[in-house]
Short mmCIF file of C-alpha atoms (C1' of nucleotides) in Angstrom, two decimals:
data_model
loop_
_atom_site.label_atom_id
_atom_site.label_comp_id
_atom_site.label_asym_id
_atom_site.label_seq_id
_atom_site.Cartn_x
_atom_site.Cartn_y
_atom_site.Cartn_z
CA MET A 1 36.08 68.36 83.20
CA GLU A 2 33.86 68.59 85.65
CA LYS A 3 32.57 72.01 87.58
CA ASN A 4 31.82 72.30 91.13
CA PHE A 5 28.61 74.42 91.47
CA SER A 6 28.25 73.99 95.08
CA HIS A 7 28.84 77.51 95.42
CA ILE A 8 25.11 78.07 93.99
CA ALA A 9 23.83 76.62 97.15
CA MET A 10 26.17 77.57 99.48
CA LYS A 11 25.95 81.24 100.50
CA LYS A 12 29.10 82.92 101.94
CA LYS A 13 27.59 84.87 104.42
CA LEU A 14 24.16 85.48 106.11
CA ASP A 15 22.41 88.88 105.42
CA ARG A 16 20.28 90.84 107.66
CA ALA A 17 16.97 89.02 106.85
CA ASP A 18 18.61 85.66 107.68
CA LYS A 19 19.93 86.73 111.21
CA ALA A 20 16.42 88.19 111.70
CA LEU A 21 14.89 84.92 110.78
CA LEU A 22 17.46 83.02 113.04
CA ASP A 23 16.69 85.35 115.93
CA ILE A 24 12.68 85.09 115.60
CA LEU A 25 13.01 81.33 115.36
CA GLN A 26 15.37 80.69 118.35
CA GLN A 27 12.92 82.66 120.46
CA ASN A 28 9.60 81.03 119.26
CA VAL A 29 9.09 78.31 116.44
CA ASP A 30 5.32 78.57 116.23
CA LEU A 31 4.46 81.77 114.79
CA PRO A 32 2.65 81.57 111.23
CA LEU A 33 4.93 82.17 108.42
CA GLY A 34 2.87 84.88 107.53
CA GLU A 35 3.98 86.61 110.69
CA ILE A 36 7.24 85.90 110.47
CA ALA A 37 7.47 87.18 106.84
CA ALA A 38 6.01 90.43 108.08
CA ARG A 39 8.42 90.99 110.84
CA VAL A 40 11.62 90.53 108.15
CA ASN A 41 9.80 92.54 105.50
CA LEU A 42 9.45 89.98 103.24
CA SER A 43 6.48 87.97 101.53
CA PRO A 44 6.03 84.69 102.75
CA THR A 45 7.31 82.66 99.81
CA PRO A 46 11.01 83.90 99.80
CA CYS A 47 10.56 83.67 103.70
CA TRP A 48 9.98 80.17 103.31
CA ARG A 49 12.62 79.31 101.29
CA ARG A 50 15.05 81.24 103.48
CA ILE A 51 13.96 78.96 106.19
CA GLN A 52 14.25 76.00 104.25
CA ARG A 53 17.85 76.80 103.37
CA LEU A 54 18.87 77.55 106.93
CA GLN A 55 17.56 74.08 107.86
CA GLU A 56 19.44 72.41 104.90
CA GLU A 57 22.63 74.28 105.79
CA GLY A 58 22.39 73.14 109.38
CA PHE A 59 22.03 76.57 110.98
CA ILE A 60 18.67 75.12 112.61
CA ARG A 61 19.48 71.89 114.04
CA ARG A 62 16.01 71.18 115.56
CA LYS A 63 12.83 72.48 116.61
CA VAL A 64 11.96 71.29 120.55
CA ALA A 65 9.54 72.33 123.20
CA LEU A 66 10.96 73.63 126.39
CA LEU A 67 9.25 72.35 129.26
CA ASP A 68 8.98 73.69 132.80
CA ALA A 69 11.47 72.29 135.21
CA GLU A 70 9.42 73.17 138.46
CA LYS A 71 6.13 71.55 137.11
CA LEU A 72 8.60 68.36 136.10
CA ARG A 73 9.99 68.33 139.69
CA VAL A 74 13.46 68.86 138.58
CA GLY A 75 13.94 72.59 139.84
CA VAL A 76 17.10 72.04 141.67
CA THR A 77 20.33 72.50 139.32
CA VAL A 78 23.54 70.90 140.79
CA PHE A 79 27.09 71.46 139.26
CA VAL A 80 29.29 68.51 139.60
CA SER A 81 33.13 68.92 139.12
CA ILE A 82 34.89 65.73 138.36
CA LYS A 83 38.60 64.85 138.71
CA ALA A 84 39.12 61.59 137.10
CA GLY A 85 42.87 61.11 137.45
CA ARG A 86 44.98 59.12 134.83
CA HIS A 87 42.90 56.50 132.70
CA SER A 88 42.79 54.67 129.42
CA ARG A 89 40.30 55.60 126.59
CA ASP A 90 38.31 52.58 127.30
CA TRP A 91 37.86 53.88 130.77
CA PHE A 92 36.75 57.22 129.19
CA GLU A 93 34.50 55.70 126.88
CA GLY A 94 32.64 53.57 129.66
CA PHE A 95 32.31 56.74 131.59
CA ARG A 96 30.98 58.91 128.82
CA ASP A 97 28.27 56.53 128.09
CA ALA A 98 27.09 56.06 131.39
CA VAL A 99 26.74 59.63 132.23
CA SER A 100 25.35 60.67 128.81
CA ALA A 101 22.67 57.92 129.35
CA MET A 102 21.66 59.49 132.62
CA PRO A 103 18.60 61.70 131.97
CA GLU A 104 19.21 63.85 135.26
CA VAL A 105 22.56 65.00 133.29
CA VAL A 106 21.56 67.62 130.96
CA GLU A 107 25.10 69.10 130.16
CA PHE A 108 28.32 67.35 130.37
CA TYR A 109 31.60 69.01 129.58
CA ARG A 110 35.34 67.75 129.26
CA MET A 111 37.31 70.76 130.82
CA SER A 112 40.67 72.03 130.78
CA GLY A 113 42.49 73.04 133.87
CA ASP A 114 41.94 71.89 137.53
CA VAL A 115 38.96 70.08 136.97
CA ASP A 116 38.42 67.06 134.22
CA TYR A 117 34.75 67.21 133.58
CA LEU A 118 31.77 69.33 134.47
CA LEU A 119 28.10 68.20 134.74
CA ARG A 120 24.85 69.92 135.16
CA VAL A 121 22.43 67.98 136.90
CA VAL A 122 18.63 68.42 137.33
CA VAL A 123 16.92 66.92 140.19
CA PRO A 124 13.70 67.70 142.48
CA ASP A 125 15.85 67.76 145.85
CA ILE A 126 18.86 66.96 147.61
CA LYS A 127 17.86 63.71 148.45
CA ALA A 128 17.30 62.79 144.70
CA TYR A 129 20.83 64.18 143.92
CA ASP A 130 22.30 61.82 146.34
CA ALA A 131 20.71 58.97 144.16
CA VAL A 132 22.31 60.53 141.13
CA TYR A 133 25.53 60.95 143.07
CA GLN A 134 25.53 57.16 143.86
CA ARG A 135 24.80 56.22 140.50
CA LEU A 136 27.75 58.69 139.23
CA ILE A 137 30.53 57.23 141.58
CA ALA A 138 29.33 53.80 140.90
CA CYS A 139 29.63 53.88 136.93
CA ALA A 140 33.37 54.68 136.93
CA GLU A 141 36.47 54.95 138.98
CA LEU A 142 36.76 58.76 139.86
CA GLN A 143 39.39 60.44 141.75
CA ASP A 144 37.39 63.45 143.51
CA VAL A 145 33.77 64.63 142.74
CA SER A 146 32.52 67.82 144.13
CA SER A 147 28.91 69.10 144.02
CA SER A 148 27.84 72.66 143.93
CA PHE A 149 24.04 73.72 144.34
CA ALA A 150 22.42 76.52 142.40
CA MET A 151 20.16 78.60 144.41
CA GLU A 152 18.72 80.62 141.66
CA GLN A 153 18.61 80.45 137.96
CA VAL A 154 18.95 83.86 137.08
CA LYS A 155 19.24 83.44 133.21
CA TYR A 156 18.95 80.40 131.00
CA THR A 157 18.21 80.51 127.35
CA THR A 158 18.74 78.41 124.08
CA ALA A 159 19.25 81.45 122.09
CA LEU A 160 22.89 81.65 120.88
CA PRO A 161 24.32 85.14 120.05
CA LEU A 162 24.14 86.21 116.57
CA ASP A 163 26.58 88.85 116.68
CA TYR A 164 29.39 86.74 115.52
CA ILE A 165 28.15 85.54 111.99
CA MET B 1 -23.24 78.62 148.39
CA GLU B 2 -20.64 78.09 145.55
CA LYS B 3 -18.94 75.08 144.47
CA ASN B 4 -15.04 74.84 143.31
CA PHE B 5 -14.84 73.18 140.06
CA SER B 6 -11.10 73.63 139.50
CA HIS B 7 -10.81 70.09 139.82
CA ILE B 8 -12.09 69.34 136.67
CA ALA B 9 -9.53 71.02 134.72
CA MET B 10 -6.75 70.52 137.06
CA LYS B 11 -5.32 66.81 136.92
CA LYS B 12 -3.67 65.54 139.69
CA LYS B 13 -1.06 63.35 137.87
CA LEU B 14 0.09 62.97 134.36
CA ASP B 15 -0.48 59.66 132.95
CA ARG B 16 1.45 57.61 130.62
CA ALA B 17 0.12 59.23 127.63
CA ASP B 18 0.84 62.51 128.80
CA LYS B 19 4.38 61.65 129.82
CA ALA B 20 5.13 60.14 126.10
CA LEU B 21 3.57 63.43 124.78
CA LEU B 22 5.89 65.47 126.53
CA ASP B 23 8.93 63.04 125.81
CA ILE B 24 8.02 63.53 121.75
CA LEU B 25 7.41 67.19 122.23
CA GLN B 26 11.00 68.10 124.02
CA GLN B 27 12.69 65.71 121.38
CA ASN B 28 11.05 67.05 118.25
CA VAL B 29 8.16 69.47 117.95
CA ASP B 30 7.33 69.65 114.37
CA LEU B 31 6.07 66.12 113.89
CA PRO B 32 2.75 66.08 112.47
CA LEU B 33 -0.30 65.57 114.88
CA GLY B 34 -1.15 62.51 113.12
CA GLU B 35 2.03 61.01 113.78
CA ILE B 36 2.41 61.85 117.37
CA ALA B 37 -0.89 60.58 117.86
CA ALA B 38 -0.07 57.33 116.48
CA ARG B 39 3.08 57.07 118.74
CA VAL B 40 1.10 57.62 121.87
CA ASN B 41 -1.80 55.25 120.51
CA LEU B 42 -4.59 57.82 120.68
CA SER B 43 -6.37 59.34 117.83
CA PRO B 44 -5.58 62.94 116.85
CA THR B 45 -8.30 64.98 118.57
CA PRO B 46 -7.74 63.80 122.22
CA CYS B 47 -3.92 63.93 121.61
CA TRP B 48 -4.43 67.56 120.24
CA ARG B 49 -6.57 68.19 123.61
CA ARG B 50 -3.68 66.79 125.79
CA ILE B 51 -1.10 69.27 124.19
CA GLN B 52 -3.43 72.31 124.61
CA ARG B 53 -3.95 71.15 128.17
CA LEU B 54 -0.04 70.45 128.86
CA GLN B 55 0.52 74.02 127.28
CA GLU B 56 -2.30 75.80 129.58
CA GLU B 57 -0.98 73.89 132.76
CA GLY B 58 2.51 75.44 132.01
CA PHE B 59 4.30 72.33 131.35
CA ILE B 60 5.19 73.25 127.81
CA ARG B 61 6.88 76.76 128.36
CA ARG B 62 7.70 77.63 124.50
CA LYS B 63 8.68 76.09 121.31
CA VAL B 64 12.18 77.13 119.79
CA ALA B 65 14.50 76.37 117.24
CA LEU B 66 17.96 75.23 118.25
CA LEU B 67 20.73 76.54 116.26
CA ASP B 68 24.23 75.07 115.69
CA ALA B 69 26.78 76.75 117.85
CA GLU B 70 29.63 75.99 115.41
CA LYS B 71 27.98 77.64 112.48
CA LEU B 72 27.15 80.69 114.34
CA ARG B 73 30.89 80.77 115.48
CA VAL B 74 30.12 80.36 119.25
CA GLY B 75 31.58 76.95 119.45
CA VAL B 76 33.77 77.71 122.70
CA THR B 77 32.08 77.40 126.01
CA VAL B 78 33.59 79.24 129.03
CA PHE B 79 32.57 78.66 132.41
CA VAL B 80 33.04 81.78 134.62
CA SER B 81 33.08 81.43 138.41
CA ILE B 82 32.45 84.89 140.36
CA LYS B 83 33.34 85.60 144.23
CA ALA B 84 31.22 89.02 144.56
CA GLY B 85 32.04 89.84 148.35
CA ARG B 86 29.61 91.77 150.37
CA HIS B 87 27.33 93.90 148.49
CA SER B 88 23.98 95.69 148.60
CA ARG B 89 20.86 94.53 146.96
CA ASP B 90 21.06 97.48 144.46
CA TRP B 91 24.52 96.20 143.67
CA PHE B 92 23.19 92.79 142.93
CA GLU B 93 20.23 94.24 140.75
CA GLY B 94 22.65 96.17 138.70
CA PHE B 95 25.11 93.24 138.16
CA ARG B 96 22.00 90.74 137.46
CA ASP B 97 20.80 92.88 134.84
CA ALA B 98 24.11 93.88 133.16
CA VAL B 99 24.99 90.23 133.06
CA SER B 100 21.60 89.24 131.83
CA ALA B 101 21.78 91.52 128.98
CA MET B 102 24.84 89.95 127.73
CA PRO B 103 23.82 87.67 124.76
CA GLU B 104 26.91 85.32 125.41
CA VAL B 105 25.95 84.65 128.98
CA VAL B 106 23.41 81.89 127.95
CA GLU B 107 23.26 80.63 131.49
CA PHE B 108 23.65 82.21 134.95
CA TYR B 109 23.34 80.71 138.27
CA ARG B 110 23.56 82.28 142.05
CA MET B 111 25.41 79.59 143.84
CA SER B 112 25.73 78.16 147.34
CA GLY B 113 29.18 77.45 148.83
CA ASP B 114 32.60 78.75 147.69
CA VAL B 115 31.53 80.51 144.36
CA ASP B 116 28.88 83.27 144.52
CA TYR B 117 28.10 83.04 140.71
CA LEU B 118 28.35 80.52 137.83
CA LEU B 119 27.88 81.76 134.26
CA ARG B 120 28.28 79.76 130.91
CA VAL B 121 29.44 81.83 128.28
CA VAL B 122 29.71 80.99 124.64
CA VAL B 123 32.29 82.72 122.20
CA PRO B 124 34.09 82.02 119.02
CA ASP B 125 37.48 81.86 120.38
CA ILE B 126 39.64 83.01 123.54
CA LYS B 127 40.30 86.58 122.23
CA ALA B 128 36.55 87.11 122.03
CA TYR B 129 36.25 85.67 125.40
CA ASP B 130 38.70 88.14 126.78
CA ALA B 131 36.42 90.91 125.36
CA VAL B 132 33.60 89.46 127.24
CA TYR B 133 35.66 89.14 130.17
CA GLN B 134 36.56 92.80 130.07
CA ARG B 135 32.76 93.72 129.56
CA LEU B 136 32.02 91.58 132.80
CA ILE B 137 34.59 92.94 135.01
CA ALA B 138 33.46 96.54 134.06
CA CYS B 139 30.00 96.08 134.66
CA ALA B 140 30.22 95.52 138.45
CA GLU B 141 32.69 95.45 141.40
CA LEU B 142 33.73 91.78 141.76
CA GLN B 143 36.31 90.11 144.18
CA ASP B 144 37.60 87.29 142.01
CA VAL B 145 36.68 85.98 138.48
CA SER B 146 37.99 82.69 137.29
CA SER B 147 37.39 81.21 133.78
CA SER B 148 37.40 77.47 132.75
CA PHE B 149 37.25 76.49 129.17
CA ALA B 150 35.45 73.41 127.92
CA MET B 151 37.57 71.32 125.40
CA GLU B 152 34.48 69.32 124.51
CA GLN B 153 30.59 69.46 124.82
CA VAL B 154 30.08 65.66 125.56
CA LYS B 155 26.13 66.13 125.95
CA TYR B 156 23.78 69.01 126.00
CA THR B 157 20.31 68.55 126.05
CA THR B 158 17.12 70.65 126.55
CA ALA B 159 15.08 67.64 127.32
CA LEU B 160 14.18 67.29 131.29
CA PRO B 161 14.05 63.95 132.90
CA LEU B 162 10.37 62.90 133.27
CA ASP B 163 10.65 60.46 135.70
CA TYR B 164 9.92 62.50 138.90
CA ILE B 165 6.46 63.28 137.88
"C1'" DT C 1 17.72 84.67 88.96
"C1'" DT C 2 14.67 86.18 92.39
"C1'" DT C 3 10.02 87.66 93.65
"C1'" DG C 4 5.03 87.71 94.98
"C1'" DA C 5 0.36 86.02 94.06
"C1'" DA C 6 -2.54 82.61 93.82
"C1'" DA C 7 -3.84 77.50 93.52
"C1'" DA C 8 -3.43 73.07 95.74
"C1'" DG C 9 -2.51 70.10 99.13
"C1'" DT C 10 -1.99 69.31 104.55
"C1'" DT C 11 -2.78 70.17 109.13
"C1'" DG C 12 -4.97 72.06 112.90
"C1'" DC C 13 -9.07 72.85 115.61
"C1'" DG C 14 -13.94 72.81 116.99
"C1'" DC C 15 -18.16 70.53 117.13
"C1'" DC C 16 -20.60 66.61 116.98
"C1'" DC C 17 -21.03 61.81 118.89
"C1'" DG D 1 -11.64 59.07 124.05
"C1'" DG D 2 -13.02 59.38 118.59
"C1'" DG D 3 -15.01 61.05 113.92
"C1'" DC D 4 -15.86 64.71 110.54
"C1'" DG D 5 -15.72 69.15 108.54
"C1'" DC D 6 -14.42 73.79 108.18
"C1'" DA D 7 -10.97 77.16 108.59
"C1'" DA D 8 -6.05 78.13 108.52
"C1'" DC D 9 -1.99 77.15 107.29
"C1'" DT D 10 2.28 75.47 104.57
"C1'" DT D 11 4.13 74.42 100.13
"C1'" DT D 12 4.21 74.04 95.13
"C1'" DT D 13 3.51 76.26 90.85
"C1'" DC D 14 3.65 80.05 87.72
"C1'" DA D 15 3.90 84.15 85.84
"C1'" DA D 16 6.46 88.67 85.64
"C1'" DA D 17 10.49 91.52 86.88
#
DNA sequence: TTTGAAAAGTTGCGCCC
DNA sequence: GGGCGCAACTTTTCAAA
């Protein structure tokens, strides 16, 4: 008879220190470990082990550099609402793959309600957007495509709320 | 007579290696320097200097950990379209600060066209969204608020296109 | 079983060519 | 741009609580 020891590695709930760690790391990932440990009132070793555990358990997906959109000349954000109409599964897969492959499309959602798909597209200017738009409507049969330009990015964060865990 | 040497530090255009570095770093920031250097066919020292320069010039804004939305119980994305009507500057500033302070609001745009503001909100479920919605309409006078739920996040990336630089 | 201190091993960083 | 060497950091080990 075998026993299941998975409960040893799997912690039921994250405690205050774990949440504090996640909060620090999703703001800034290149603080020295000693500094992080001090902020959560732990010594480096247990702090390091907690971070390892949070990675292994999948709370931390990856560590990335966030670049400056203006400097990369993609300061213009456009939201694209798409109505697809009735289509087959093959159609969707082709559409999904073609859109996902476009580097200007940074977010892509399948929606409920009026609109079928919503994209966030980043480009240098309206002219460049038109090129993306042309590629978009060429890649799959679409019923209706409507574009809304953002005037100002008031808030943009990759930091998720930790209040629900 | 003084000379302006700012052109020494300020590079006109990023070359192939710089773009390759940015591309690597916005995918994964904790590769060892030696590994990064090998991928861009440079030795570690000049590679390190380039990364420093890219940080100083502001191409790299920050380095962060991306967390798993499902694990944090914020797997549901809602887009909130807001029509504000005519309001004063004071009204906007109050609205902006209140909305920006809400951790569930991860993106917040001022839009052109039909809708005045667009928010991306992350929550555990519809019930939790209603609580956010109530806080939202309590924080400022709004003409119309309409919510669209995402069924599926087909693509989400923080990696910006490097094709325009 | 969990902690902290301290050792060992890597990596980053400044100086040189 | 590249090579070397020190300094700093991370990660492992180990003893103690």
